[in-house]
Structures are given as C-alpha cells and as structure tokens.
PDB file of N, CA and C in Angstrom:
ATOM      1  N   UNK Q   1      59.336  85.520  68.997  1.00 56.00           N
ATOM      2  CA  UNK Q   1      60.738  85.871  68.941  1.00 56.00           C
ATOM      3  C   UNK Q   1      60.927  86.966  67.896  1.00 56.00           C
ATOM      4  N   UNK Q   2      61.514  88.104  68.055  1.00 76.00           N
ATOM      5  CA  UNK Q   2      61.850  89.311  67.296  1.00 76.00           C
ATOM      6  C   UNK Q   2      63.402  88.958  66.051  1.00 76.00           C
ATOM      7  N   UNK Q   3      63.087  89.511  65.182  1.00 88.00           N
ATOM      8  CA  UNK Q   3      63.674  89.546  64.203  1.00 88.00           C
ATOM      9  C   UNK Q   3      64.717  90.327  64.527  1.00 88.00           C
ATOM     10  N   UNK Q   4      66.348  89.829  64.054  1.00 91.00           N
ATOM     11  CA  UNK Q   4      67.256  90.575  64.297  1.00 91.00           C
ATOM     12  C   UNK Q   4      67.280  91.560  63.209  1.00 91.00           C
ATOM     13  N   UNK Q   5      68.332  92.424  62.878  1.00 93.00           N
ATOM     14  CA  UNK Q   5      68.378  93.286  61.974  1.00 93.00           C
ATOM     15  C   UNK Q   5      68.404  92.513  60.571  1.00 93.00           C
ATOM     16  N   UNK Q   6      69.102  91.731  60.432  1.00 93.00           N
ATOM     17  CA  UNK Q   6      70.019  90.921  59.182  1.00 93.00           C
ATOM     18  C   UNK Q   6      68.041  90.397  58.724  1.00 93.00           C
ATOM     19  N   UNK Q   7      67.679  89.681  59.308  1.00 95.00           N
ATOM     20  CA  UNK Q   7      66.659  89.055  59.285  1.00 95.00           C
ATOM     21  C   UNK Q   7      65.553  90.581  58.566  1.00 95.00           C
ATOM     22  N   UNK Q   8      65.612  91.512  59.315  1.00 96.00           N
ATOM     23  CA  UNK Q   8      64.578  92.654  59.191  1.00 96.00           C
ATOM     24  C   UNK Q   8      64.870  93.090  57.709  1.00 96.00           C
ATOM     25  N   UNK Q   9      66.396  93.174  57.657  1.00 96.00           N
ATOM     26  CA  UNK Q   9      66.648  93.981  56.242  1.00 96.00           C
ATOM     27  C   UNK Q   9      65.847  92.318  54.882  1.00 96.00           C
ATOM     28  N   UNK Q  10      66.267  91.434  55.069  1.00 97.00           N
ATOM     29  CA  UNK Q  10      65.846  90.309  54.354  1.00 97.00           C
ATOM     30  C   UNK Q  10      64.427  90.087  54.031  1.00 97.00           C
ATOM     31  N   UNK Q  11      64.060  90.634  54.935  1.00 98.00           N
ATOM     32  CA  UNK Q  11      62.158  90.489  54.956  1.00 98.00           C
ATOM     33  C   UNK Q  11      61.616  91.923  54.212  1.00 98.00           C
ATOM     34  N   UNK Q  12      62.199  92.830  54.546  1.00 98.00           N
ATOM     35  CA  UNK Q  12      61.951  94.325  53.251  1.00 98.00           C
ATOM     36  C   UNK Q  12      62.536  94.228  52.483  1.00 98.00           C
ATOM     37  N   UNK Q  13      63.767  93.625  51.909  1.00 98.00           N
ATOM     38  CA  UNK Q  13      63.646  93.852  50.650  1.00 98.00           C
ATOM     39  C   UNK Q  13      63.411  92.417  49.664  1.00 98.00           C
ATOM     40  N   UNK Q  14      62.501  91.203  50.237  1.00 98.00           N
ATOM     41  CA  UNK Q  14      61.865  90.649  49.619  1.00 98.00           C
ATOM     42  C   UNK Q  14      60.682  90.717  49.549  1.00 98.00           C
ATOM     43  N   UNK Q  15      60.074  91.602  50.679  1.00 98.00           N
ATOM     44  CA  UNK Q  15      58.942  92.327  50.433  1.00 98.00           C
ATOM     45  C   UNK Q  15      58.353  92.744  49.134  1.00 98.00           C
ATOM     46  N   UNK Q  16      59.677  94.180  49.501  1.00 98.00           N
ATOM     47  CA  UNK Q  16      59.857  95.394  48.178  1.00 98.00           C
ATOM     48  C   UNK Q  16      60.067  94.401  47.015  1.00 98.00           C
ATOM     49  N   UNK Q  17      61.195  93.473  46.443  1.00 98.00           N
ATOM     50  CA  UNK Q  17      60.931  92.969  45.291  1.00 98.00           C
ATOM     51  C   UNK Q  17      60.207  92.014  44.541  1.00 98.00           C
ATOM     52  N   UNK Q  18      59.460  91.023  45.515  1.00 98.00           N
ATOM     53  CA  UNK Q  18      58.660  90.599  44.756  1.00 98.00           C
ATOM     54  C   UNK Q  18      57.020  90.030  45.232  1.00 98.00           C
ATOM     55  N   UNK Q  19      56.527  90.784  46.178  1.00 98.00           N
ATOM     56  CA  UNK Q  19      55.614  90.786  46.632  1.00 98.00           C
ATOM     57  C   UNK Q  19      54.981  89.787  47.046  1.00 98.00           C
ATOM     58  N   UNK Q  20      55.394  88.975  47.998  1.00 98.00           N
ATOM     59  CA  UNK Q  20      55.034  87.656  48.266  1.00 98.00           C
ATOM     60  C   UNK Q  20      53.721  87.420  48.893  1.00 98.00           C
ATOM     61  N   UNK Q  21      53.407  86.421  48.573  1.00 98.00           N
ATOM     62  CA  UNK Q  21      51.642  86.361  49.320  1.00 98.00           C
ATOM     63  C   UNK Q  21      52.268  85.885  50.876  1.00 98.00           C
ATOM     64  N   UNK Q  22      53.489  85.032  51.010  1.00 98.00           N
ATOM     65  CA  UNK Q  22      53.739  84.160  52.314  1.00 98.00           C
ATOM     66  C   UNK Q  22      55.659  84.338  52.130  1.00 98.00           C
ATOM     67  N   UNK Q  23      55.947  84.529  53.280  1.00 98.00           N
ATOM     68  CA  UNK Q  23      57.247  85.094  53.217  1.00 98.00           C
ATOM     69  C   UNK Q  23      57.949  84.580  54.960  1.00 98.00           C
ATOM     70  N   UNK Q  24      58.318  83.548  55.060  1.00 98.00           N
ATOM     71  CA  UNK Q  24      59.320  83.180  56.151  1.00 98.00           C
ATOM     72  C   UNK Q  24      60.626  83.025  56.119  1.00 98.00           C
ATOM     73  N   UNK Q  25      60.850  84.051  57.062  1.00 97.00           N
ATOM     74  CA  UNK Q  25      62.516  84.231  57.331  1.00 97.00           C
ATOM     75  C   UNK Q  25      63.578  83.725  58.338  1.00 97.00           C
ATOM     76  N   UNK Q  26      63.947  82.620  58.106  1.00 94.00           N
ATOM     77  CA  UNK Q  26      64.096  81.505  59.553  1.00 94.00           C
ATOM     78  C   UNK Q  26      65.860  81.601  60.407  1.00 94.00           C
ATOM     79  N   UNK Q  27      66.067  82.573  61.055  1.00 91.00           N
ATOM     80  CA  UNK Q  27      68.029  82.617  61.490  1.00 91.00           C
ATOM     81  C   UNK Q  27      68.242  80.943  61.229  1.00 91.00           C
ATOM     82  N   UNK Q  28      68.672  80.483  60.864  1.00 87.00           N
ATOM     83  CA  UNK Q  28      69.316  79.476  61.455  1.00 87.00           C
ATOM     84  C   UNK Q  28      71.045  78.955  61.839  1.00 87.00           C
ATOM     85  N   UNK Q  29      71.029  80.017  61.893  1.00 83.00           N
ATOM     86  CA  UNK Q  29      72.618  80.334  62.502  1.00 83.00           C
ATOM     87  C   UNK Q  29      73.357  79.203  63.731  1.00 83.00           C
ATOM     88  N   UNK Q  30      72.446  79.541  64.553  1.00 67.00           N
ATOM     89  CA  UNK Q  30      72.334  78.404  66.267  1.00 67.00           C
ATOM     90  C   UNK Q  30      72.927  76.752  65.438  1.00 67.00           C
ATOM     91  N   UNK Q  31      72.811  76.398  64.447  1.00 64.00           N
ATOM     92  CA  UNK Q  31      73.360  74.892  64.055  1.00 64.00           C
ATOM     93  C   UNK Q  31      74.188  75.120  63.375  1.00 64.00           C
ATOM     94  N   UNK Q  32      74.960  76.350  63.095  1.00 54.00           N
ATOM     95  CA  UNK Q  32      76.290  76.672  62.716  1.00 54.00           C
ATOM     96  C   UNK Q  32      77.269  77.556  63.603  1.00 54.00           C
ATOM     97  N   UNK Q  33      77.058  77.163  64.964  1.00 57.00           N
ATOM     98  CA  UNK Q  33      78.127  77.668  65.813  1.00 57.00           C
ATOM     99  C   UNK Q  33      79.092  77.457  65.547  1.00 57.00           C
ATOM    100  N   UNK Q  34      80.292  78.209  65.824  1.00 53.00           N
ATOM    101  CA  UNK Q  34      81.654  77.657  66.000  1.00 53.00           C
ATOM    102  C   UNK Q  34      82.201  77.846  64.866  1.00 53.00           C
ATOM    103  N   UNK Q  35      81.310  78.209  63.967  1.00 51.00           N
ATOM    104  CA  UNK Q  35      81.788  77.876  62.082  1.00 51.00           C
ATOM    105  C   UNK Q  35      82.939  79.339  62.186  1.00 51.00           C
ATOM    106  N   UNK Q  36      83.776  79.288  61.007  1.00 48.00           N
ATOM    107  CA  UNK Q  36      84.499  80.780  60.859  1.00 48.00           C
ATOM    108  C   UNK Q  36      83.785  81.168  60.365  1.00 48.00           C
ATOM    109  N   UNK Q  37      82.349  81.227  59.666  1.00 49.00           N
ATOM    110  CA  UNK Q  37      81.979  82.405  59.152  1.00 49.00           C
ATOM    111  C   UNK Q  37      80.820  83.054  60.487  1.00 49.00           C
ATOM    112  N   UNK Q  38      80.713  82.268  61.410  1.00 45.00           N
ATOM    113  CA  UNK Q  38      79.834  82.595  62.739  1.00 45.00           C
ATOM    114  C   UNK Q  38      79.142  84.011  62.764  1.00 45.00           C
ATOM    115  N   UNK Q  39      78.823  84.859  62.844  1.00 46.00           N
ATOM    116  CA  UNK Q  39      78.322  86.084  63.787  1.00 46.00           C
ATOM    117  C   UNK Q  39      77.729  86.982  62.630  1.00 46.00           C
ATOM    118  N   UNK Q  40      77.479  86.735  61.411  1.00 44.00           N
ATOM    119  CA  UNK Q  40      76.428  88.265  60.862  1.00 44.00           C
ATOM    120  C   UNK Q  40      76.955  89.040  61.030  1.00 44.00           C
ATOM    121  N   UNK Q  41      76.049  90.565  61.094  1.00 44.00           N
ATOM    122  CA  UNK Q  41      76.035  91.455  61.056  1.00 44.00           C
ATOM    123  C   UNK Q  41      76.779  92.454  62.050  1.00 44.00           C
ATOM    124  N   UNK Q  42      77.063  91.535  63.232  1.00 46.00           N
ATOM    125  CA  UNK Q  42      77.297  92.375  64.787  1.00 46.00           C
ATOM    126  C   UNK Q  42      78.375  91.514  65.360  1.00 46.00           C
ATOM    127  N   UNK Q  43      78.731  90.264  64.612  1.00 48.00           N
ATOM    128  CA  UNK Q  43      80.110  89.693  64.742  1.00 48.00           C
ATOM    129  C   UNK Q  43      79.577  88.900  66.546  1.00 48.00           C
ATOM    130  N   UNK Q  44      78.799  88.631  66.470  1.00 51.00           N
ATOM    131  CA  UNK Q  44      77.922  87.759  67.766  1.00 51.00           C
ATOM    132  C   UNK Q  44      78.148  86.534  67.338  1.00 51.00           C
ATOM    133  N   UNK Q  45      78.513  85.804  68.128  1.00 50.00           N
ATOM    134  CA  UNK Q  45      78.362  84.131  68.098  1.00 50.00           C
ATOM    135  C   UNK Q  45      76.719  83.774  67.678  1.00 50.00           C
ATOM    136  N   UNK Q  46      76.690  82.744  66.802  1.00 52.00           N
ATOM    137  CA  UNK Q  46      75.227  82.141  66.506  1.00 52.00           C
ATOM    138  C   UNK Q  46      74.300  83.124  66.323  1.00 52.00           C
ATOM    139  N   UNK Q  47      75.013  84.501  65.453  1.00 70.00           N
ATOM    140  CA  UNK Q  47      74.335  85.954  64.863  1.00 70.00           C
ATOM    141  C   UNK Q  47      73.951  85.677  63.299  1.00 70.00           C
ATOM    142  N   UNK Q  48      72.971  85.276  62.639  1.00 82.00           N
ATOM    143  CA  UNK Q  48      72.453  86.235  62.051  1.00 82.00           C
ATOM    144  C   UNK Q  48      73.424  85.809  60.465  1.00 82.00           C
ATOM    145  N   UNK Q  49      74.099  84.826  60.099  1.00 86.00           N
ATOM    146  CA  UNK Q  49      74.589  84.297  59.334  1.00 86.00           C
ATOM    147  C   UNK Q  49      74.594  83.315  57.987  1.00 86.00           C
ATOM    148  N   UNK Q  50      73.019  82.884  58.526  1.00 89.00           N
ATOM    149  CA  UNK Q  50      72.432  81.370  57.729  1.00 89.00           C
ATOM    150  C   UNK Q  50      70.702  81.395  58.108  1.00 89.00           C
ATOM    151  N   UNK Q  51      70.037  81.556  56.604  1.00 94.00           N
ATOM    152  CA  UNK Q  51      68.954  81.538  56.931  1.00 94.00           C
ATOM    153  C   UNK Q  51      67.946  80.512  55.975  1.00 94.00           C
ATOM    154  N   UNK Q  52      67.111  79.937  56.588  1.00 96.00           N
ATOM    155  CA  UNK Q  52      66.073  79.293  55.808  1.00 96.00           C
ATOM    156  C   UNK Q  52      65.413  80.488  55.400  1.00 96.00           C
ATOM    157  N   UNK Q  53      64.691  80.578  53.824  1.00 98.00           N
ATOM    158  CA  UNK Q  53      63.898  80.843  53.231  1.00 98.00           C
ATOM    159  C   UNK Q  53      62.175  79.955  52.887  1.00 98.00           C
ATOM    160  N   UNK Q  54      61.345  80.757  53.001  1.00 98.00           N
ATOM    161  CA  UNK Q  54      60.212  80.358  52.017  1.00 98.00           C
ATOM    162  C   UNK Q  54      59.909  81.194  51.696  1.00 98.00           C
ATOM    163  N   UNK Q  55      59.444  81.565  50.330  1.00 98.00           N
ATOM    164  CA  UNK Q  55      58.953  82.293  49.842  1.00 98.00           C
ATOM    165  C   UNK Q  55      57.825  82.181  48.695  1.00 98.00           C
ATOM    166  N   UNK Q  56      56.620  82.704  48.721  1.00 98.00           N
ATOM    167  CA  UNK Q  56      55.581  81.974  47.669  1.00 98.00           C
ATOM    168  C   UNK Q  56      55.104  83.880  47.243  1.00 98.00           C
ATOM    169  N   UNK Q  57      55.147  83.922  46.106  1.00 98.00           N
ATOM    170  CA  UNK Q  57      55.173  84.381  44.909  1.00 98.00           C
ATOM    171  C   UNK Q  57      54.874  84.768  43.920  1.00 98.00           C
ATOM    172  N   UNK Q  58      53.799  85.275  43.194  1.00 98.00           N
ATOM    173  CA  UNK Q  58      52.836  84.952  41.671  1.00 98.00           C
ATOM    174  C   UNK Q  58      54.667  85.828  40.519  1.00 98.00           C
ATOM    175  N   UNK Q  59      55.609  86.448  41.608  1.00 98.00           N
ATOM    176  CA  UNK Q  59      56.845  87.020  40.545  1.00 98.00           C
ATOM    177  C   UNK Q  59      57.487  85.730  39.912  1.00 98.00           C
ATOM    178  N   UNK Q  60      57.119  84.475  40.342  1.00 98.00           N
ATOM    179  CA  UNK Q  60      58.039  83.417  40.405  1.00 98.00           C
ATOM    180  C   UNK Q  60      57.582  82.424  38.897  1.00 98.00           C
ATOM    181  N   UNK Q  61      56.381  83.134  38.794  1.00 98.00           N
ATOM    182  CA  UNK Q  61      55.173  81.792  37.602  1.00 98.00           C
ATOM    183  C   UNK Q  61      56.132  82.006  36.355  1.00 98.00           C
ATOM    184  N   UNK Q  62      56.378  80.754  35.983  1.00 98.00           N
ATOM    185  CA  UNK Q  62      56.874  80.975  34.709  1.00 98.00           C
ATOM    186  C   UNK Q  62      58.075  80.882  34.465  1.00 98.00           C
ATOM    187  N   UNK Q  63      59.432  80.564  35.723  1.00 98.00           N
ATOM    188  CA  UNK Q  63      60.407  80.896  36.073  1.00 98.00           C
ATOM    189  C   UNK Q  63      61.096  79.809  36.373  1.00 98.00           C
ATOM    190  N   UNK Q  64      61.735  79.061  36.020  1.00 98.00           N
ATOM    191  CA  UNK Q  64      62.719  78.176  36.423  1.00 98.00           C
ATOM    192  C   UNK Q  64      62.582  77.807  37.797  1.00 98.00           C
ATOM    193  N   UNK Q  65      63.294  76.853  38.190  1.00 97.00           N
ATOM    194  CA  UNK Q  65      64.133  76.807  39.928  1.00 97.00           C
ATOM    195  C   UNK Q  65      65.134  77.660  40.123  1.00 97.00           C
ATOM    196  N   UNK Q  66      65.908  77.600  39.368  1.00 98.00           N
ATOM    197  CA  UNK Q  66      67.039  78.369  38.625  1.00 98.00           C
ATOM    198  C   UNK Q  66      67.108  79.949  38.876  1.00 98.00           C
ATOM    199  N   UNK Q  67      65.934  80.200  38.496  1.00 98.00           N
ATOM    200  CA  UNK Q  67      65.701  81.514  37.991  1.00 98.00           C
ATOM    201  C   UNK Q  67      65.194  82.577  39.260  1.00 98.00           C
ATOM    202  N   UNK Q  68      64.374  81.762  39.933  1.00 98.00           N
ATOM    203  CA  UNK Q  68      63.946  81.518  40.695  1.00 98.00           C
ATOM    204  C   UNK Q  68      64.882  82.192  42.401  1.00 98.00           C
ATOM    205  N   UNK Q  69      65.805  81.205  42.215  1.00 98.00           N
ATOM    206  CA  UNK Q  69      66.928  80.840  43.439  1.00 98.00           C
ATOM    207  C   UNK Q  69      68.009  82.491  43.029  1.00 98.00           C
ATOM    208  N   UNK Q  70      68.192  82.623  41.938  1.00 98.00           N
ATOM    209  CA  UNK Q  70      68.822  83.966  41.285  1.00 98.00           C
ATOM    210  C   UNK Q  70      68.082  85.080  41.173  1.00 98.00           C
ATOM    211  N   UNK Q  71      66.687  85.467  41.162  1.00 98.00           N
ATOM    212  CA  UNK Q  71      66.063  86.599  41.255  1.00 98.00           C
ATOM    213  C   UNK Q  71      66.595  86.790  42.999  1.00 98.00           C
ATOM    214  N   UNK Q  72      66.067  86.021  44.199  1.00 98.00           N
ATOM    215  CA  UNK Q  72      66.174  86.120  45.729  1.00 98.00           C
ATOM    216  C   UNK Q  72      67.663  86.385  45.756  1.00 98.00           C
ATOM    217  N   UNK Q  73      69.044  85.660  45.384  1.00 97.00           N
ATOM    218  CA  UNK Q  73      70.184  85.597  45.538  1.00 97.00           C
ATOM    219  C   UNK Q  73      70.629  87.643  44.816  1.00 97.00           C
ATOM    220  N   UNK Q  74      69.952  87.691  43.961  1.00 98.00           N
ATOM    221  CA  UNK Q  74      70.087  89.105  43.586  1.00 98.00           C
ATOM    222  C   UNK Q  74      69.693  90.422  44.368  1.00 98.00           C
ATOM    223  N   UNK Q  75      68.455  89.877  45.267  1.00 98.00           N
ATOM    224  CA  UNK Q  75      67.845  91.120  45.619  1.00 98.00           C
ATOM    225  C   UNK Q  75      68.906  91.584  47.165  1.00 98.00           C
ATOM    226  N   UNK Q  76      69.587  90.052  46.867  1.00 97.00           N
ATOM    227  CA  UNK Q  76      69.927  90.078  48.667  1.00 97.00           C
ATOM    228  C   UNK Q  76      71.204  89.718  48.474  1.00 97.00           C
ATOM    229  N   UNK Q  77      71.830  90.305  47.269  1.00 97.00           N
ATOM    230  CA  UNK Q  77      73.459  90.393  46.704  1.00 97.00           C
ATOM    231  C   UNK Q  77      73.982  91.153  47.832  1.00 97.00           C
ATOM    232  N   UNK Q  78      74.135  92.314  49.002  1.00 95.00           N
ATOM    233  CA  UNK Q  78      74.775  92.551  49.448  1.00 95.00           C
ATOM    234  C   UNK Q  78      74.626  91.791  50.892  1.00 95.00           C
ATOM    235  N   UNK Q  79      73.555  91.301  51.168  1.00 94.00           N
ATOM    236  CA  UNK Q  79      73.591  90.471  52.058  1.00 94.00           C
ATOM    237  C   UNK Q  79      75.027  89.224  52.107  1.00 94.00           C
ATOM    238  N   UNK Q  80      74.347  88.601  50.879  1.00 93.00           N
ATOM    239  CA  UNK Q  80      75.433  88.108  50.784  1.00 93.00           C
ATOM    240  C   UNK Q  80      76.752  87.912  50.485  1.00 93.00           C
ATOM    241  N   UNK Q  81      77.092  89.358  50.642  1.00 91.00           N
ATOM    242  CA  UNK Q  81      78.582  90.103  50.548  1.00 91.00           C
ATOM    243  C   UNK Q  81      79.141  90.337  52.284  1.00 91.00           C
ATOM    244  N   UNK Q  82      78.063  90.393  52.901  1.00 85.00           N
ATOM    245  CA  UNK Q  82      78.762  90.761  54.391  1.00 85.00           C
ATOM    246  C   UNK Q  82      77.962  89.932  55.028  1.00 85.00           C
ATOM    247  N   UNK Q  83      77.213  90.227  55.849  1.00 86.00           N
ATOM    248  CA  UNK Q  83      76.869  88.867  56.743  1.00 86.00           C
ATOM    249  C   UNK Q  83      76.308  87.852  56.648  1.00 86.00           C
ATOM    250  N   UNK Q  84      75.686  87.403  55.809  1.00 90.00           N
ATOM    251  CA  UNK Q  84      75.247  86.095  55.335  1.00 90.00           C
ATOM    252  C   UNK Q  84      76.094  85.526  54.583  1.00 90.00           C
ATOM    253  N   UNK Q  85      76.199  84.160  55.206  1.00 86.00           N
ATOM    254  CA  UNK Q  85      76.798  82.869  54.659  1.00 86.00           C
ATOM    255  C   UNK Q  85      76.015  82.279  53.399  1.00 86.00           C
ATOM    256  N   UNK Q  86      75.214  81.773  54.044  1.00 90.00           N
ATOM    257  CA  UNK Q  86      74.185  80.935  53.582  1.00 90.00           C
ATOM    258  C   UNK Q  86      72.574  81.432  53.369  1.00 90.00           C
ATOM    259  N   UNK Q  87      72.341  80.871  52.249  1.00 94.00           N
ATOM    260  CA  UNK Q  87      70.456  81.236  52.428  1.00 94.00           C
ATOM    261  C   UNK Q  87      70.008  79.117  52.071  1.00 94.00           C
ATOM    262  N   UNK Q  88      68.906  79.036  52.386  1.00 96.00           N
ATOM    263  CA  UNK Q  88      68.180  77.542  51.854  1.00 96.00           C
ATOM    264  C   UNK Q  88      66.889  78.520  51.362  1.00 96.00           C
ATOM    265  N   UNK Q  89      66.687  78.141  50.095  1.00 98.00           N
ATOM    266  CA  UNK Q  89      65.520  79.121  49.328  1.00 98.00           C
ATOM    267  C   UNK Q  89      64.276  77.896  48.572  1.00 98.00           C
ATOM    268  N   UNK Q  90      63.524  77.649  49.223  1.00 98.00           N
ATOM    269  CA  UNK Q  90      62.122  77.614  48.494  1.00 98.00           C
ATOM    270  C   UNK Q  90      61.303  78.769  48.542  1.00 98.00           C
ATOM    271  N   UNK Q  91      61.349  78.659  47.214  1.00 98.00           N
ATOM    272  CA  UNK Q  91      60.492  79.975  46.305  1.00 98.00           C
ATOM    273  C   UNK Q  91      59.132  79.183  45.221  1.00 98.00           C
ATOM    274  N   UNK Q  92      58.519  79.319  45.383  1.00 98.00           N
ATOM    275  CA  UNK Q  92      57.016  78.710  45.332  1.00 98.00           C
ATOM    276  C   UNK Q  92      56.182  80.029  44.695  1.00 98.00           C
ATOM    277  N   UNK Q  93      55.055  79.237  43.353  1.00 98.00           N
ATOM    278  CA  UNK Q  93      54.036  80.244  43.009  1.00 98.00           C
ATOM    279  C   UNK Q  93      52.999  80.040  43.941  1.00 98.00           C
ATOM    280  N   UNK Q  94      52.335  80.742  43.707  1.00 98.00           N
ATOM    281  CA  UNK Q  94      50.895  80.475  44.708  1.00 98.00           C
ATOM    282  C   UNK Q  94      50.466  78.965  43.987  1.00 98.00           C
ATOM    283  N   UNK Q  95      50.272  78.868  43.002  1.00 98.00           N
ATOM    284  CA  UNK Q  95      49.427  77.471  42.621  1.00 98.00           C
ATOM    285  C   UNK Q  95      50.146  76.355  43.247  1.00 98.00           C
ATOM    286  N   UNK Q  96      52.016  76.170  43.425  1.00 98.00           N
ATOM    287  CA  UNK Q  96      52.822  75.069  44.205  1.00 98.00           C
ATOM    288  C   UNK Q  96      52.480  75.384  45.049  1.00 98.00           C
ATOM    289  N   UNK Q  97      52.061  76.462  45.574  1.00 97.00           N
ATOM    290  CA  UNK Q  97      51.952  76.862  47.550  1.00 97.00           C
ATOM    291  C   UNK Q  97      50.254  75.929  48.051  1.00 97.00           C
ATOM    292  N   UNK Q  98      49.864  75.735  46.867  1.00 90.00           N
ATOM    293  CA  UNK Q  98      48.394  75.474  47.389  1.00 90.00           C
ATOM    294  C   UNK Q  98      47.877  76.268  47.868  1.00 90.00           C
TER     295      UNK Q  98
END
C-alpha cells in the first residue's frame, strides 16, 4: 500500500531529523471516520489525519519519554497545525529496540 502525501512528508522529515535505524508510519485515520477533524491534507473522508508512530533512534539515548515525544512533536509542528490530528509515538533507542 503507497503512502499518501501527509504520510510521505512525515517519513522525510523524520528521516532528515533524526536518523532512524527503523521508522514506521501507520495512517490510521480509517478508525476515526466521521470524526470533525476527518480528512488531512485533501479534506477526504478517512484522509490522512491520525497516525501511529515507531520510531527507533540512537538521537533518542539519553532522553526522557518526554523529551523524546517533543523532539518528533517538533519536527512535525506544522503537521500538526493542518492536517494531523493525532500522532501515537513510540520512539525507542536501538538498545530498547533490541
């Protein structure tokens, strides 16, 4: 399944900021139909609105949960100014990643 845009921009610039060894970017929009904040980027029903995160890390060692959840929430500050609702963020070093 192809990555929508919202999804594409999310995956480069957590790329670009913190170089992840393992990096999944999950829509999960489809179990928030109907919601008013519905449609992302293109104003589509079940678009592009709410996403699971994983992310594993060596930027993360040393770093809170906290700190952690606010470096990702920063890089993807305008995301979450326009079409994203929601993120769910596990952010993991390589040593938690196993």
């Amino acid at each position: 399944m192809s990555e929508g845009p919202v999804a594409t921009i999310i995956r480069a610039k957590l790329t670009a900021g913190l170089s992840p060894l393992r990096l999944e970017v999950e829509d999960d929009s489809w179990r928030h139909a109907g919601h008013h904040h519905e449609g992302g980027m293109d104003a589509k029903p079940g678009g592009e609105s709410h996403f699971n995160l994983v992310i594993v890390s060596a930027a993360f060692q040393g770093q809170s949960r906290l700190a952690r959840q606010r470096a990702v929430n920063a890089l993807l500050k305008d995301e979450m100014a326009g079409p994203v609702h929601a993120l769910s963020i596990k952010a993991l070093t390589p040593e938690e990643a196993g």
